[in-house]
């Protein structure tokens, strides 16, 4: 079977080849080609898209070389309608087929229209009006455009509208875009700023200070309030804000209370809390025991102070500046002194002036001084100091008492006065004084 089928197929092939060959030779014995001598020509009118990149282009076609045409485009289905719409820029091949199946082909080019915006510069200008209140939305931008015509306007990419006026705006950044009749665009940025809610707001903080009742105590307080706005909260020394303006538990010191209103506007005031005066009601008395200065000795006056009143340990000062622990001041020259005592709270009290005086000269010294005044001063004074001696100075008599005795009593190495020894009663006064000690106070 298989072999027979193969032979028969081969025979059909040979037969067909002969027929085809006969037709191509134009033999009358084969069916005529209906398209022979038929030329199908396709013509068309291209309508470009109205916008660059648009797809509303179209091609209206017609054909000749037969009748009953159908058309396809770019290999699509054949249709009887002669217009292809919805075309973007590009190359399109249209085939027209007549009722006999004969076809013709043309290629059409759909082009974008020239860009209407090239060379067009649209400038948007505008007048922004800021919101009048913080958080308000009564700001506006009145925009206009130049560089073309037929503008519509959009804000922040919204719908285009005929007016360039945009109202009801809060603070923020805005872009206004203008579009002309060809769809060409221009834009500008605007910023609306909310007013500073604190400008013109003066917040005044006042308060009542209650000082600690004890030195170092922490029961002081500040009761503060504010005016100039509303919705105040308060803080002290930069701490957390609280609703109340009362701050308790304060020690002595400097404090700043700030008030903040509902918009965050601030005002502040400084307050100082002071400890009670520890010296109020404290009286410190100082009594002095004075030892007088002895002449012709190094300054040896002395004051011993005794303080009473006050708290804690006293310190003492002769001049009120330098305080010492000791209540004894020695090596004092004659003169008035005021002793100040300071207690543990630095409360002070002062004495009445304590006068360090010179002790008076003694009776024996007075007698010797009188002897020398009469018998020696003529040759031993300020202007004439024989042998370097000046007996008008009391302390010279004390200092050089041995020389006085040697010359005036013992005539050693020679008598003074040079004219001869003094009467023995006078010399005895010198002896008595020296025997008693030879001091100013003897
Ligand atoms: C008339 C003058 C004169 C009279 C008065 C006089 N002197 Fe002199 N004195 C002298 C002369 C000059 C010297 C120096 C020469 C000498 O040291 O001898 C002197 C020196 C001294 C000296 C120092 C020398 C020494 O030895 O340390 C003493 C002290 C002195 N006289 C004590 C006295 C006494 C005390 C008297 C009174 C009682 C006195 N003189 C009265 C003239 C006088």
CSV table of C-alpha atoms and ligand atoms in Angstrom, one decimal:
chain,number,residue,atom,x,y,z
A,1,UNK,CA,0.0,0.0,0.0
A,2,UNK,CA,2.6,2.4,1.0
A,3,UNK,CA,4.5,1.9,-2.2
A,4,UNK,CA,1.5,2.5,-4.4
A,5,UNK,CA,0.6,5.7,-2.6
A,6,UNK,CA,4.1,7.0,-3.2
A,7,UNK,CA,3.9,6.3,-6.8
A,8,UNK,CA,0.6,8.1,-7.2
A,9,UNK,CA,1.8,11.2,-5.4
A,10,UNK,CA,4.8,11.4,-7.6
A,11,UNK,CA,2.5,11.2,-10.7
A,12,UNK,CA,0.4,14.1,-9.4
A,13,UNK,CA,3.5,16.2,-8.9
A,14,UNK,CA,4.6,15.6,-12.4
A,15,UNK,CA,1.2,16.5,-13.7
A,16,UNK,CA,1.0,19.7,-11.8
A,17,UNK,CA,4.4,20.7,-12.9
A,18,UNK,CA,3.4,20.4,-16.4
A,19,UNK,CA,0.2,22.5,-15.9
A,20,UNK,CA,2.2,25.3,-14.1
A,21,UNK,CA,4.7,25.3,-16.8
A,22,UNK,CA,2.0,25.5,-19.5
A,23,UNK,CA,0.3,28.5,-17.7
A,24,UNK,CA,3.6,30.4,-17.5
A,25,UNK,CA,4.0,29.9,-21.1
A,26,UNK,CA,0.6,31.6,-21.6
A,27,UNK,CA,-1.0,28.6,-23.0
A,28,UNK,CA,-4.7,28.9,-23.6
A,29,UNK,CA,-5.3,25.6,-22.2
A,30,UNK,CA,-4.7,26.9,-18.5
A,31,UNK,CA,-7.0,29.3,-16.4
A,32,UNK,CA,-6.1,33.0,-16.9
A,33,UNK,CA,-4.4,34.8,-14.0
A,34,UNK,CA,-7.1,37.4,-12.8
A,35,UNK,CA,-4.3,39.8,-11.7
A,36,UNK,CA,-2.4,39.6,-15.0
A,37,UNK,CA,-2.1,43.0,-16.3
A,38,UNK,CA,-3.8,44.4,-13.2
A,39,UNK,CA,-1.9,47.0,-11.3
A,40,UNK,CA,-3.3,47.9,-7.9
A,41,UNK,CA,-2.1,51.3,-6.9
A,42,UNK,CA,-2.6,52.6,-3.3
A,43,UNK,CA,-2.7,56.3,-2.6
A,44,UNK,CA,-3.4,58.0,0.6
A,45,UNK,CA,-3.5,61.2,2.6
A,46,UNK,CA,-1.6,61.4,5.8
A,47,UNK,CA,-2.8,63.4,8.7
A,48,UNK,CA,-0.1,63.8,11.3
A,49,UNK,CA,-0.8,63.8,15.0
A,50,UNK,CA,-1.7,67.2,16.3
A,51,UNK,CA,0.8,67.0,19.1
A,52,UNK,CA,4.3,65.8,19.3
A,53,UNK,CA,4.2,62.2,20.5
A,54,UNK,CA,0.4,62.2,20.0
A,55,UNK,CA,-1.4,59.3,18.4
A,56,UNK,CA,-4.3,61.0,16.7
A,57,UNK,CA,-2.7,60.8,13.3
A,58,UNK,CA,-4.5,59.1,10.5
A,59,UNK,CA,-4.1,57.8,6.9
A,60,UNK,CA,-7.0,58.0,4.4
A,61,UNK,CA,-6.3,55.6,1.6
A,62,UNK,CA,-7.8,54.8,-1.7
A,63,UNK,CA,-6.9,52.3,-4.4
A,64,UNK,CA,-7.2,51.9,-8.1
A,65,UNK,CA,-6.9,48.9,-10.3
A,66,UNK,CA,-10.1,47.0,-9.5
A,67,UNK,CA,-13.0,47.3,-7.2
A,68,UNK,CA,-14.3,46.0,-4.0
A,69,UNK,CA,-11.1,47.0,-2.2
A,70,UNK,CA,-10.3,46.1,1.4
A,71,UNK,CA,-7.2,47.4,3.2
A,72,UNK,CA,-4.9,46.5,5.9
A,73,UNK,CA,-2.2,48.3,7.7
A,74,UNK,CA,1.1,46.8,8.8
A,75,UNK,CA,-0.1,43.3,8.2
A,76,UNK,CA,-3.2,43.6,10.2
A,77,UNK,CA,-6.7,42.4,9.3
A,78,UNK,CA,-8.2,43.7,6.1
A,79,UNK,CA,-11.1,46.1,6.4
A,80,UNK,CA,-13.3,47.9,4.1
A,81,UNK,CA,-13.0,51.3,5.8
A,82,UNK,CA,-10.5,53.5,4.0
A,83,UNK,CA,-9.2,55.4,7.0
A,84,UNK,CA,-6.8,54.2,9.6
A,85,UNK,CA,-6.9,56.4,12.7
A,86,UNK,CA,-5.2,56.5,16.1
A,87,UNK,CA,-1.7,56.6,14.5
A,88,UNK,CA,1.4,57.8,16.2
A,89,UNK,CA,4.4,59.0,14.2
A,90,UNK,CA,6.0,56.2,12.2
A,91,UNK,CA,6.1,54.3,9.0
A,92,UNK,CA,3.0,52.4,7.9
A,93,UNK,CA,2.5,49.9,5.1
A,94,UNK,CA,-1.0,49.7,3.6
A,95,UNK,CA,-2.0,46.9,1.4
A,96,UNK,CA,-5.1,47.3,-0.8
A,97,UNK,CA,-6.8,44.1,-2.2
A,98,UNK,CA,-9.4,44.1,-4.8
A,99,UNK,CA,-12.3,41.7,-5.2
A,100,UNK,CA,-10.1,39.4,-7.3
A,101,UNK,CA,-7.5,39.2,-4.6
A,102,UNK,CA,-5.0,41.4,-6.5
A,103,UNK,CA,-3.0,43.6,-4.2
A,104,UNK,CA,-1.0,46.7,-4.2
A,105,UNK,CA,1.2,48.2,-1.5
A,106,UNK,CA,2.2,51.7,-0.4
A,107,UNK,CA,4.2,52.9,2.5
A,108,UNK,CA,3.2,56.1,4.3
A,109,UNK,CA,5.0,58.1,6.9
A,110,UNK,CA,3.2,59.7,9.8
A,111,UNK,CA,5.2,62.5,11.3
A,112,UNK,CA,5.0,64.5,14.5
A,113,UNK,CA,4.0,68.1,14.0
A,114,UNK,CA,6.7,70.6,14.5
A,115,UNK,CA,7.2,71.3,18.3
A,116,UNK,CA,5.1,74.4,18.9
A,117,UNK,CA,7.1,75.1,22.0
A,118,UNK,CA,10.5,75.3,20.6
A,119,UNK,CA,11.7,78.8,20.9
A,120,UNK,CA,8.8,79.6,23.2
A,121,UNK,CA,9.9,80.8,26.7
A,122,UNK,CA,7.0,81.1,29.1
A,123,UNK,CA,7.9,83.2,32.1
A,124,UNK,CA,5.7,83.0,35.2
A,125,UNK,CA,5.7,85.9,37.6
A,126,UNK,CA,3.6,86.4,40.7
A,127,UNK,CA,2.9,88.3,43.8
A,128,UNK,CA,2.8,86.1,46.9
A,129,UNK,CA,0.8,87.2,49.9
A,130,UNK,CA,1.8,85.4,53.1
A,131,UNK,CA,-0.7,84.1,55.6
A,132,UNK,CA,-1.5,86.7,58.2
A,133,UNK,CA,-1.4,84.3,61.1
A,134,UNK,CA,0.8,81.5,62.1
A,135,UNK,CA,-0.8,78.4,60.8
A,136,UNK,CA,-3.3,80.5,58.8
A,137,UNK,CA,-4.4,79.6,55.2
A,138,UNK,CA,-5.3,83.0,53.9
A,139,UNK,CA,-2.1,83.3,51.9
A,140,UNK,CA,-2.3,83.8,48.1
A,141,UNK,CA,-0.3,84.0,45.0
A,142,UNK,CA,-1.4,86.1,42.1
A,143,UNK,CA,0.5,84.8,39.1
A,144,UNK,CA,0.7,85.8,35.5
A,145,UNK,CA,2.6,84.5,32.5
A,146,UNK,CA,4.2,86.0,29.5
A,147,UNK,CA,5.9,84.7,26.4
A,148,UNK,CA,2.8,83.2,24.8
A,149,UNK,CA,-1.0,83.4,24.9
A,150,UNK,CA,-4.0,81.5,26.0
A,151,UNK,CA,-2.6,80.7,29.4
A,152,UNK,CA,-4.1,78.5,32.0
A,153,UNK,CA,-2.5,78.0,35.4
A,154,UNK,CA,-1.9,75.1,37.8
A,155,UNK,CA,-0.5,75.1,41.3
A,156,UNK,CA,1.7,72.2,42.5
A,157,UNK,CA,0.7,70.0,39.6
A,158,UNK,CA,-3.1,70.4,40.1
A,159,UNK,CA,-5.7,71.0,37.5
A,160,UNK,CA,-5.2,73.9,35.2
A,161,UNK,CA,-7.5,76.9,35.6
A,162,UNK,CA,-8.0,80.1,33.7
A,163,UNK,CA,-7.0,82.3,36.6
A,164,UNK,CA,-3.5,82.7,37.9
A,165,UNK,CA,-4.8,83.7,41.3
A,166,UNK,CA,-4.5,81.0,44.0
A,167,UNK,CA,-5.9,81.7,47.4
A,168,UNK,CA,-6.4,79.9,50.6
A,169,UNK,CA,-2.8,79.0,50.9
A,170,UNK,CA,-0.8,78.2,54.0
A,171,UNK,CA,2.9,78.7,54.5
A,172,UNK,CA,4.9,76.6,52.2
A,173,UNK,CA,6.6,76.2,48.8
A,174,UNK,CA,4.5,76.4,45.7
A,175,UNK,CA,5.2,75.9,42.0
A,176,UNK,CA,2.9,77.6,39.6
A,177,UNK,CA,2.8,76.3,36.1
A,178,UNK,CA,1.4,78.3,33.2
A,179,UNK,CA,0.4,76.4,30.0
A,180,UNK,CA,-0.2,78.2,26.7
A,181,UNK,CA,-2.7,77.3,24.0
A,182,UNK,CA,-0.2,74.9,22.5
A,183,UNK,CA,0.5,73.2,25.8
A,184,UNK,CA,3.8,74.9,26.2
A,185,UNK,CA,4.8,75.2,29.9
A,186,UNK,CA,6.6,77.6,32.1
A,187,UNK,CA,6.7,77.7,35.9
A,188,UNK,CA,8.0,79.6,38.9
A,189,UNK,CA,8.4,78.7,42.5
A,190,UNK,CA,7.0,80.8,45.4
A,191,UNK,CA,7.3,80.5,49.1
A,192,UNK,CA,4.7,81.7,51.5
A,193,UNK,CA,6.0,82.3,55.0
A,194,UNK,CA,3.9,82.3,58.1
A,195,UNK,CA,4.4,85.4,60.3
A,196,UNK,CA,6.5,85.0,63.4
A,197,UNK,CA,3.8,84.4,66.0
A,198,UNK,CA,6.0,86.1,68.6
A,199,UNK,CA,6.7,89.3,66.7
A,200,UNK,CA,5.0,92.1,68.7
A,201,UNK,CA,4.3,89.7,71.6
A,202,UNK,CA,5.9,90.9,74.8
A,203,UNK,CA,5.6,88.4,77.6
A,204,UNK,CA,6.2,89.9,81.0
A,205,UNK,CA,6.9,87.6,83.9
A,206,UNK,CA,6.4,88.9,87.4
A,207,UNK,CA,6.6,87.0,90.7
A,208,UNK,CA,6.6,87.0,94.4
A,209,UNK,CA,9.7,85.7,96.1
A,210,UNK,CA,9.7,84.0,99.5
A,211,UNK,CA,13.1,83.6,101.0
A,212,UNK,CA,14.3,80.6,102.9
A,213,UNK,CA,13.5,81.0,106.5
A,214,UNK,CA,16.9,79.6,107.7
A,215,UNK,CA,20.4,80.1,106.5
A,216,UNK,CA,21.0,77.3,103.9
A,217,UNK,CA,17.3,76.3,104.1
A,218,UNK,CA,15.4,75.1,101.0
A,219,UNK,CA,11.9,76.3,101.8
A,220,UNK,CA,12.1,79.4,99.6
A,221,UNK,CA,9.6,79.8,96.7
A,222,UNK,CA,8.8,81.9,93.7
A,223,UNK,CA,5.2,82.4,92.6
A,224,UNK,CA,5.4,83.7,89.1
A,225,UNK,CA,2.8,84.7,86.5
A,226,UNK,CA,3.0,86.1,83.0
A,227,UNK,CA,1.1,88.6,81.0
A,228,UNK,CA,1.1,89.5,77.3
A,229,UNK,CA,-0.3,86.3,75.8
A,230,UNK,CA,-2.2,83.2,76.8
A,231,UNK,CA,-1.7,79.5,77.5
A,232,UNK,CA,1.3,80.0,79.6
A,233,UNK,CA,3.6,77.3,81.0
A,234,UNK,CA,6.6,78.0,83.2
A,235,UNK,CA,10.0,76.7,83.9
A,236,UNK,CA,12.8,77.6,86.2
A,237,UNK,CA,16.4,77.8,85.2
A,238,UNK,CA,15.8,76.1,81.9
A,239,UNK,CA,14.0,73.0,83.4
A,240,UNK,CA,10.9,71.4,82.1
A,241,UNK,CA,7.9,73.5,81.5
A,242,UNK,CA,4.9,73.1,83.8
A,243,UNK,CA,1.5,74.5,84.0
A,244,UNK,CA,2.0,76.2,87.4
A,245,UNK,CA,4.1,79.3,87.9
A,246,UNK,CA,4.8,78.3,91.5
A,247,UNK,CA,8.2,76.9,92.3
A,248,UNK,CA,8.8,75.6,95.8
A,249,UNK,CA,11.7,74.1,97.7
A,250,UNK,CA,14.2,76.7,96.7
A,251,UNK,CA,17.4,77.6,98.4
A,252,UNK,CA,19.0,81.0,98.3
A,253,UNK,CA,20.3,81.9,94.9
A,254,UNK,CA,19.5,83.4,91.5
A,255,UNK,CA,16.7,82.0,89.5
A,256,UNK,CA,15.3,82.6,86.1
A,257,UNK,CA,11.6,81.8,85.5
A,258,UNK,CA,10.5,81.6,81.9
A,259,UNK,CA,7.0,81.7,80.6
A,260,UNK,CA,6.0,80.2,77.3
A,261,UNK,CA,2.7,80.9,75.6
A,262,UNK,CA,0.7,78.7,73.4
A,263,UNK,CA,2.8,79.7,70.4
A,264,UNK,CA,6.1,79.1,72.0
A,265,UNK,CA,6.8,82.7,72.6
A,266,UNK,CA,8.9,83.3,75.7
A,267,UNK,CA,9.4,85.8,78.4
A,268,UNK,CA,11.4,85.6,81.5
A,269,UNK,CA,12.4,87.3,84.7
A,270,UNK,CA,15.2,86.9,87.2
A,271,UNK,CA,14.6,86.4,90.9
A,272,UNK,CA,17.0,86.2,93.8
A,273,UNK,CA,16.3,84.4,97.0
A,274,UNK,CA,18.4,85.3,99.9
A,275,UNK,CA,19.0,83.5,103.2
A,276,UNK,CA,17.9,85.4,106.3
A,277,UNK,CA,20.6,87.6,107.7
A,278,UNK,CA,22.3,85.5,110.3
A,279,UNK,CA,23.4,88.6,112.0
A,280,UNK,CA,20.0,90.1,112.5
A,281,UNK,CA,19.5,90.5,116.2
A,282,UNK,CA,23.1,89.5,116.9
A,283,UNK,CA,25.2,91.9,118.9
A,284,UNK,CA,28.8,91.2,119.3
A,285,UNK,CA,30.6,93.1,121.9
A,286,UNK,CA,34.3,93.4,122.2
A,287,UNK,CA,36.1,94.5,125.3
A,288,UNK,CA,39.8,95.1,125.4
A,289,UNK,CA,42.4,94.8,128.1
A,290,UNK,CA,45.2,97.2,127.1
A,291,UNK,CA,48.8,97.0,128.2
A,292,UNK,CA,50.5,100.4,127.7
A,293,UNK,CA,53.6,100.8,125.7
A,294,UNK,CA,56.9,101.2,127.5
A,295,UNK,CA,58.9,104.1,126.2
A,296,UNK,CA,62.5,103.5,125.0
A,297,UNK,CA,61.7,99.8,124.4
A,298,UNK,CA,60.5,98.3,121.1
A,299,UNK,CA,56.8,98.9,120.8
A,300,UNK,CA,55.4,96.6,123.4
A,301,UNK,CA,51.9,97.7,123.9
A,302,UNK,CA,49.4,94.9,124.0
A,303,UNK,CA,45.6,94.4,123.6
A,304,UNK,CA,43.7,91.4,124.6
A,305,UNK,CA,40.2,91.4,123.2
A,306,UNK,CA,37.2,89.5,124.6
A,307,UNK,CA,34.1,89.0,122.3
A,308,UNK,CA,30.6,88.0,123.3
A,309,UNK,CA,27.4,87.4,121.4
A,310,UNK,CA,27.2,85.7,118.0
A,311,UNK,CA,27.7,82.1,117.1
A,312,UNK,CA,30.7,79.9,116.7
A,313,UNK,CA,34.3,80.7,117.0
A,314,UNK,CA,35.4,84.3,116.9
A,315,UNK,CA,38.2,85.7,114.9
A,316,UNK,CA,39.7,89.1,115.6
A,317,UNK,CA,41.1,91.9,113.6
A,318,UNK,CA,42.8,95.2,114.5
A,319,UNK,CA,41.9,96.9,111.2
A,320,UNK,CA,38.7,95.0,110.3
A,321,UNK,CA,40.3,93.4,107.3
A,322,UNK,CA,42.8,90.8,108.4
A,323,UNK,CA,41.3,88.4,110.9
A,324,UNK,CA,43.3,86.1,113.1
A,325,UNK,CA,42.4,83.4,115.5
A,326,UNK,CA,44.2,84.9,118.4
A,327,UNK,CA,42.5,87.5,120.5
A,328,UNK,CA,45.9,89.0,121.6
A,329,UNK,CA,47.6,91.8,119.7
A,330,UNK,CA,51.1,92.6,120.9
A,331,UNK,CA,54.0,94.8,119.9
A,332,UNK,CA,51.8,97.7,119.6
A,333,UNK,CA,52.9,101.3,119.3
A,334,UNK,CA,51.1,103.9,121.3
A,335,UNK,CA,47.8,104.9,119.6
A,336,UNK,CA,44.1,104.1,119.3
A,337,UNK,CA,43.0,100.7,118.1
A,338,UNK,CA,39.6,99.3,117.3
A,339,UNK,CA,39.3,95.5,117.6
A,340,UNK,CA,36.7,93.8,115.5
A,341,UNK,CA,35.5,90.3,116.2
A,342,UNK,CA,33.7,88.1,113.7
A,343,UNK,CA,31.7,85.1,114.6
A,344,UNK,CA,31.0,81.8,112.7
A,345,UNK,CA,28.3,83.5,110.6
A,346,UNK,CA,30.6,86.4,109.7
A,347,UNK,CA,28.7,88.7,112.0
A,348,UNK,CA,30.9,91.4,113.3
A,349,UNK,CA,31.2,93.6,116.3
A,350,UNK,CA,33.8,96.2,117.2
A,351,UNK,CA,35.2,97.6,120.4
A,352,UNK,CA,35.4,101.1,121.4
A,353,UNK,CA,38.8,102.5,120.5
A,354,UNK,CA,41.5,101.0,122.7
A,355,UNK,CA,44.3,103.4,123.3
A,356,UNK,CA,47.7,102.1,123.9
A,357,UNK,CA,49.5,104.7,125.9
A,358,UNK,CA,53.0,105.3,127.0
A,359,UNK,CA,53.7,104.5,130.6
A,360,UNK,CA,54.6,107.7,132.6
A,361,UNK,CA,58.2,108.3,133.6
A,362,UNK,CA,59.2,107.2,137.0
A,363,UNK,CA,60.2,109.7,139.9
A,364,UNK,CA,63.8,108.6,140.0
A,365,UNK,CA,64.1,109.0,136.2
A,366,UNK,CA,62.5,112.5,136.5
A,367,UNK,CA,65.1,113.5,139.0
A,368,UNK,CA,68.0,112.4,136.8
A,369,UNK,CA,66.4,114.0,133.8
A,370,UNK,CA,66.2,117.3,135.7
A,371,UNK,CA,69.9,117.0,136.8
A,372,UNK,CA,71.0,116.5,133.2
A,373,UNK,CA,68.7,119.2,131.9
A,374,UNK,CA,70.4,121.7,134.2
A,375,UNK,CA,74.0,120.5,134.1
A,376,UNK,CA,74.6,118.7,130.8
A,377,UNK,CA,72.2,119.9,128.1
A,378,UNK,CA,74.1,123.1,127.4
A,379,UNK,CA,76.8,121.0,125.8
A,380,UNK,CA,74.6,118.0,124.8
A,381,UNK,CA,71.5,119.1,122.8
A,382,UNK,CA,70.0,119.0,119.3
A,383,UNK,CA,72.5,121.4,117.8
A,384,UNK,CA,75.5,120.6,120.0
A,385,UNK,CA,76.1,117.0,120.7
A,386,UNK,CA,79.5,116.8,122.4
A,387,UNK,CA,80.8,113.3,122.4
A,388,UNK,CA,77.8,112.3,120.2
A,389,UNK,CA,75.4,112.7,123.1
A,390,UNK,CA,72.1,114.5,123.1
A,391,UNK,CA,70.5,114.5,126.6
A,392,UNK,CA,67.3,116.3,125.5
A,393,UNK,CA,66.0,112.8,124.3
A,394,UNK,CA,64.7,110.8,127.3
A,395,UNK,CA,65.6,107.5,125.8
A,396,UNK,CA,69.2,108.5,125.3
A,397,UNK,CA,69.4,108.9,129.1
A,398,UNK,CA,68.1,105.4,129.5
A,399,UNK,CA,70.2,103.9,126.8
A,400,UNK,CA,73.4,105.5,127.8
A,401,UNK,CA,72.8,105.5,131.6
A,402,UNK,CA,76.1,103.7,132.2
A,403,UNK,CA,78.0,106.5,130.4
A,404,UNK,CA,76.1,109.1,132.4
A,405,UNK,CA,77.2,107.4,135.7
A,406,UNK,CA,80.7,106.9,134.4
A,407,UNK,CA,81.3,110.5,133.6
A,408,UNK,CA,79.0,112.3,136.0
A,409,UNK,CA,79.5,110.1,139.1
A,410,UNK,CA,82.7,108.2,138.7
A,411,UNK,CA,84.5,110.9,136.6
A,412,UNK,CA,85.8,108.1,134.4
A,413,UNK,CA,87.8,108.8,132.4
A,414,UNK,CA,87.2,112.4,133.3
A,415,UNK,CA,84.4,114.3,135.0
A,416,UNK,CA,81.4,115.6,133.3
A,417,UNK,CA,80.7,118.4,133.2
A,418,UNK,CA,84.3,119.1,132.4
A,419,UNK,CA,84.3,122.0,134.8
A,420,UNK,CA,83.9,119.7,137.8
A,421,UNK,CA,81.8,117.1,139.4
A,422,UNK,CA,78.2,117.8,140.4
A,423,UNK,CA,77.3,118.2,144.0
A,424,UNK,CA,77.1,114.8,145.7
A,425,UNK,CA,73.3,115.1,146.2
A,426,UNK,CA,72.9,115.5,142.4
A,427,UNK,CA,75.3,112.6,141.8
A,428,UNK,CA,73.3,110.5,144.4
A,429,UNK,CA,70.1,110.9,142.3
A,430,UNK,CA,71.9,109.3,139.4
A,431,UNK,CA,73.2,106.5,141.6
A,432,UNK,CA,69.7,105.9,143.1
A,433,UNK,CA,68.1,105.7,139.7
A,434,UNK,CA,70.6,103.3,138.3
A,435,UNK,CA,70.4,101.2,141.4
A,436,UNK,CA,66.6,101.0,141.1
A,437,UNK,CA,67.0,99.6,137.5
A,438,UNK,CA,67.8,102.6,135.4
A,439,UNK,CA,64.5,102.4,133.5
A,440,UNK,CA,62.2,105.2,132.2
A,441,UNK,CA,59.6,104.1,134.6
A,442,UNK,CA,61.8,103.9,137.7
B,1,LIG,C1,80.9,122.5,129.0
B,1,LIG,C2,80.4,121.4,128.2
B,1,LIG,C3,80.0,120.1,128.8
B,1,LIG,C4,79.2,119.9,129.8
B,1,LIG,C5,78.4,120.9,130.6
B,1,LIG,C6,79.0,118.5,129.8
B,1,LIG,N1,79.8,117.9,128.9
B,1,LIG,FE1,79.8,115.9,128.5
B,1,LIG,N2,81.1,116.3,127.0
B,1,LIG,C7,81.7,117.5,126.8
B,1,LIG,C8,82.8,117.3,125.8
B,1,LIG,C9,83.6,118.4,125.2
B,1,LIG,C10,82.8,115.9,125.5
B,1,LIG,C11,83.7,115.2,124.6
B,1,LIG,C12,85.1,114.9,125.2
B,1,LIG,C13,85.0,113.8,126.2
B,1,LIG,O1,84.4,112.7,125.9
B,1,LIG,O2,85.6,114.0,127.3
B,1,LIG,C14,81.8,115.3,126.3
B,1,LIG,C15,81.4,114.0,126.2
B,1,LIG,C16,80.5,113.4,127.1
B,1,LIG,C17,80.2,112.0,127.0
B,1,LIG,C18,80.6,111.0,125.9
B,1,LIG,C19,81.9,110.3,126.2
B,1,LIG,C20,81.8,109.1,127.0
B,1,LIG,O3,82.6,109.0,128.0
B,1,LIG,O4,80.9,108.2,126.8
B,1,LIG,C21,79.3,111.8,128.0
B,1,LIG,C22,78.7,110.5,128.3
B,1,LIG,C23,79.1,113.0,128.6
B,1,LIG,N3,79.9,114.0,128.1
B,1,LIG,C24,78.3,113.1,129.7
B,1,LIG,C25,78.0,114.4,130.3
B,1,LIG,C26,77.2,114.5,131.4
B,1,LIG,C27,76.4,113.4,132.1
B,1,LIG,C28,77.1,115.8,131.7
B,1,LIG,C29,76.4,116.5,132.8
B,1,LIG,C30,76.5,116.0,134.2
B,1,LIG,C31,78.0,116.5,130.8
B,1,LIG,N4,78.6,115.6,129.9
B,1,LIG,C32,78.2,117.8,130.7
B,1,LIG,C33,81.3,118.7,127.2
B,1,LIG,C34,80.4,118.9,128.2
